[in-house]
CSV table of C-alpha atoms in Angstrom, one decimal:
chain,number,residue,atom,x,y,z
A,846,GLN,CA,2.4,6.9,-30.3
A,847,VAL,CA,2.3,5.0,-27.0
A,848,GLN,CA,3.5,1.5,-27.4
A,849,LEU,CA,3.8,-1.1,-24.7
A,850,VAL,CA,5.1,-4.6,-25.5
A,851,GLU,CA,5.0,-7.4,-22.9
A,852,SER,CA,7.1,-10.6,-23.0
A,853,GLY,CA,8.3,-13.4,-20.9
A,854,GLY,CA,5.2,-15.5,-20.5
A,855,GLY,CA,5.2,-19.2,-21.0
A,856,LEU,CA,4.3,-22.6,-19.5
A,857,VAL,CA,5.5,-23.2,-15.9
A,858,GLN,CA,4.7,-25.8,-13.2
A,859,SER,CA,2.9,-24.8,-10.1
A,860,GLY,CA,5.3,-23.4,-7.6
A,861,GLY,CA,7.6,-22.1,-10.4
A,862,SER,CA,8.6,-18.6,-11.3
A,863,LEU,CA,8.5,-16.3,-14.3
A,864,ARG,CA,9.7,-12.8,-15.0
A,865,LEU,CA,7.6,-10.7,-17.3
A,866,SER,CA,9.0,-7.6,-19.1
A,867,CYS,CA,7.3,-4.6,-20.6
A,868,VAL,CA,9.1,-2.2,-22.9
A,869,GLY,CA,7.5,1.2,-23.3
A,870,SER,CA,8.0,3.8,-26.1
A,871,GLY,CA,6.3,6.9,-27.5
A,872,PHE,CA,5.9,8.6,-24.1
A,873,PRO,CA,8.1,9.8,-21.2
A,874,PHE,CA,8.5,6.4,-19.6
A,875,SER,CA,10.3,7.6,-16.4
A,876,GLN,CA,7.5,10.0,-15.6
A,877,ASN,CA,4.6,7.5,-15.7
A,878,HIS,CA,3.2,5.1,-13.2
A,879,LEU,CA,2.5,1.7,-14.7
A,880,SER,CA,0.1,-1.1,-13.9
A,881,TRP,CA,-0.1,-4.8,-14.5
A,882,LEU,CA,-3.3,-6.5,-15.4
A,883,ARG,CA,-4.2,-10.0,-16.2
A,884,GLN,CA,-7.1,-11.8,-17.9
A,885,PRO,CA,-7.7,-15.4,-16.9
A,886,PRO,CA,-9.3,-17.6,-19.5
A,887,GLY,CA,-13.0,-16.8,-19.8
A,888,LYS,CA,-12.8,-14.1,-17.1
A,889,ALA,CA,-12.6,-10.3,-16.9
A,890,LEU,CA,-9.5,-8.2,-16.7
A,891,GLU,CA,-8.1,-8.1,-13.2
A,892,TRP,CA,-5.7,-5.4,-11.8
A,893,ILE,CA,-2.8,-7.0,-10.0
A,894,ALA,CA,-0.1,-4.4,-9.4
A,895,ASP,CA,0.9,-0.7,-9.8
A,896,ILE,CA,4.4,0.6,-9.7
A,897,SER,CA,5.3,4.3,-9.3
A,898,TYR,CA,7.1,6.3,-11.9
A,899,ASN,CA,10.4,6.0,-10.0
A,900,GLY,CA,9.9,2.4,-8.9
A,901,ARG,CA,10.0,3.3,-5.2
A,902,GLY,CA,6.4,2.4,-4.5
A,903,ALA,CA,4.2,-0.5,-5.5
A,904,ASN,CA,0.8,-1.8,-4.7
A,905,TYR,CA,-0.5,-5.3,-5.2
A,906,ALA,CA,-3.8,-7.1,-5.3
A,907,ALA,CA,-4.4,-9.5,-2.4
A,908,SER,CA,-4.3,-12.5,-4.7
A,909,VAL,CA,-0.6,-11.9,-5.6
A,910,LYS,CA,0.8,-9.9,-2.7
A,911,GLY,CA,3.9,-11.6,-1.3
A,912,ARG,CA,4.4,-13.7,-4.5
A,913,PHE,CA,4.7,-11.0,-7.2
A,914,THR,CA,7.1,-8.1,-7.3
A,915,ALA,CA,6.9,-5.2,-9.7
A,916,SER,CA,10.0,-3.2,-10.6
A,917,ARG,CA,11.3,-1.0,-13.4
A,918,ASP,CA,14.5,0.1,-15.1
A,919,ASN,CA,13.8,3.6,-16.4
A,920,ASP,CA,17.2,3.7,-18.2
A,921,LYS,CA,15.9,0.7,-20.3
A,922,ASN,CA,12.3,1.9,-20.6
A,923,THR,CA,11.4,-1.5,-19.1
A,924,ALA,CA,9.1,-2.6,-16.4
A,925,TYR,CA,9.2,-6.1,-14.8
A,926,LEU,CA,6.9,-8.4,-13.0
A,927,GLN,CA,8.6,-11.1,-11.0
A,928,MET,CA,6.2,-13.9,-10.3
A,929,ASP,CA,7.1,-16.5,-7.8
A,930,ASN,CA,5.3,-19.5,-6.3
A,931,LEU,CA,2.9,-19.5,-9.2
A,932,LYS,CA,-0.4,-21.2,-9.0
A,933,PRO,CA,-2.8,-22.5,-11.7
A,934,GLU,CA,-5.1,-19.7,-10.9
A,935,ASP,CA,-2.4,-17.3,-12.0
A,936,SER,CA,-2.8,-18.5,-15.6
A,937,GLY,CA,-3.9,-15.9,-18.1
A,938,VAL,CA,-2.8,-13.1,-20.4
A,939,TYR,CA,-0.8,-10.5,-18.7
A,940,TYR,CA,-0.6,-6.8,-19.7
A,941,CYS,CA,1.2,-3.8,-18.6
A,942,ALA,CA,-0.7,-0.5,-18.8
A,943,LYS,CA,-0.3,3.2,-18.7
A,944,ASP,CA,-2.9,5.7,-17.5
A,945,LEU,CA,-5.0,2.8,-16.1
A,946,ARG,CA,-8.4,3.8,-14.7
A,947,LEU,CA,-11.6,2.1,-13.9
A,948,THR,CA,-14.7,3.4,-15.7
A,949,SER,CA,-18.3,2.4,-15.7
A,950,THR,CA,-17.6,0.1,-18.6
A,951,GLY,CA,-14.4,-1.4,-17.3
A,952,PHE,CA,-10.7,-0.6,-17.4
A,953,ALA,CA,-9.4,2.1,-19.7
A,954,GLY,CA,-5.9,3.2,-20.6
A,955,SER,CA,-3.1,2.0,-22.9
A,956,TRP,CA,-1.7,-1.5,-22.9
A,957,GLY,CA,0.1,-3.9,-25.1
A,958,PRO,CA,-0.8,-7.1,-26.8
A,959,GLY,CA,-0.1,-9.1,-23.6
A,960,THR,CA,1.9,-12.2,-22.9
A,961,GLU,CA,0.4,-15.5,-21.9
A,962,VAL,CA,1.2,-17.4,-18.7
A,963,THR,CA,0.1,-20.9,-18.2
A,964,VAL,CA,0.6,-22.6,-14.8
A,965,SER,CA,0.2,-26.3,-14.8
A,966,SER,CA,-0.8,-28.2,-11.6
């Protein structure tokens, strides 16, 4: 079965950096685009980035563009999200997702348990 496991979250001061990892299994990792989502405390899920199956293309939400970088190592079945110049509003639970799509009731797809990021001011 599809499994995605995020890690690398933690507590960091404003302006700091973190690198999140996402290990995938149970599907052909190198043939799938992946997405990153986050859910700030008390708020809805928010899409923040996509990365193409081969890592050559990525798209970002305006709120993170220029500060976050998505990448992947298909030999390791692992995707990464490098987060620099973190701000308190970046706090939340971060997820990587496969087959992400937006439906009338919200996001759908497969994602892992998430990893929590807290940015202190």
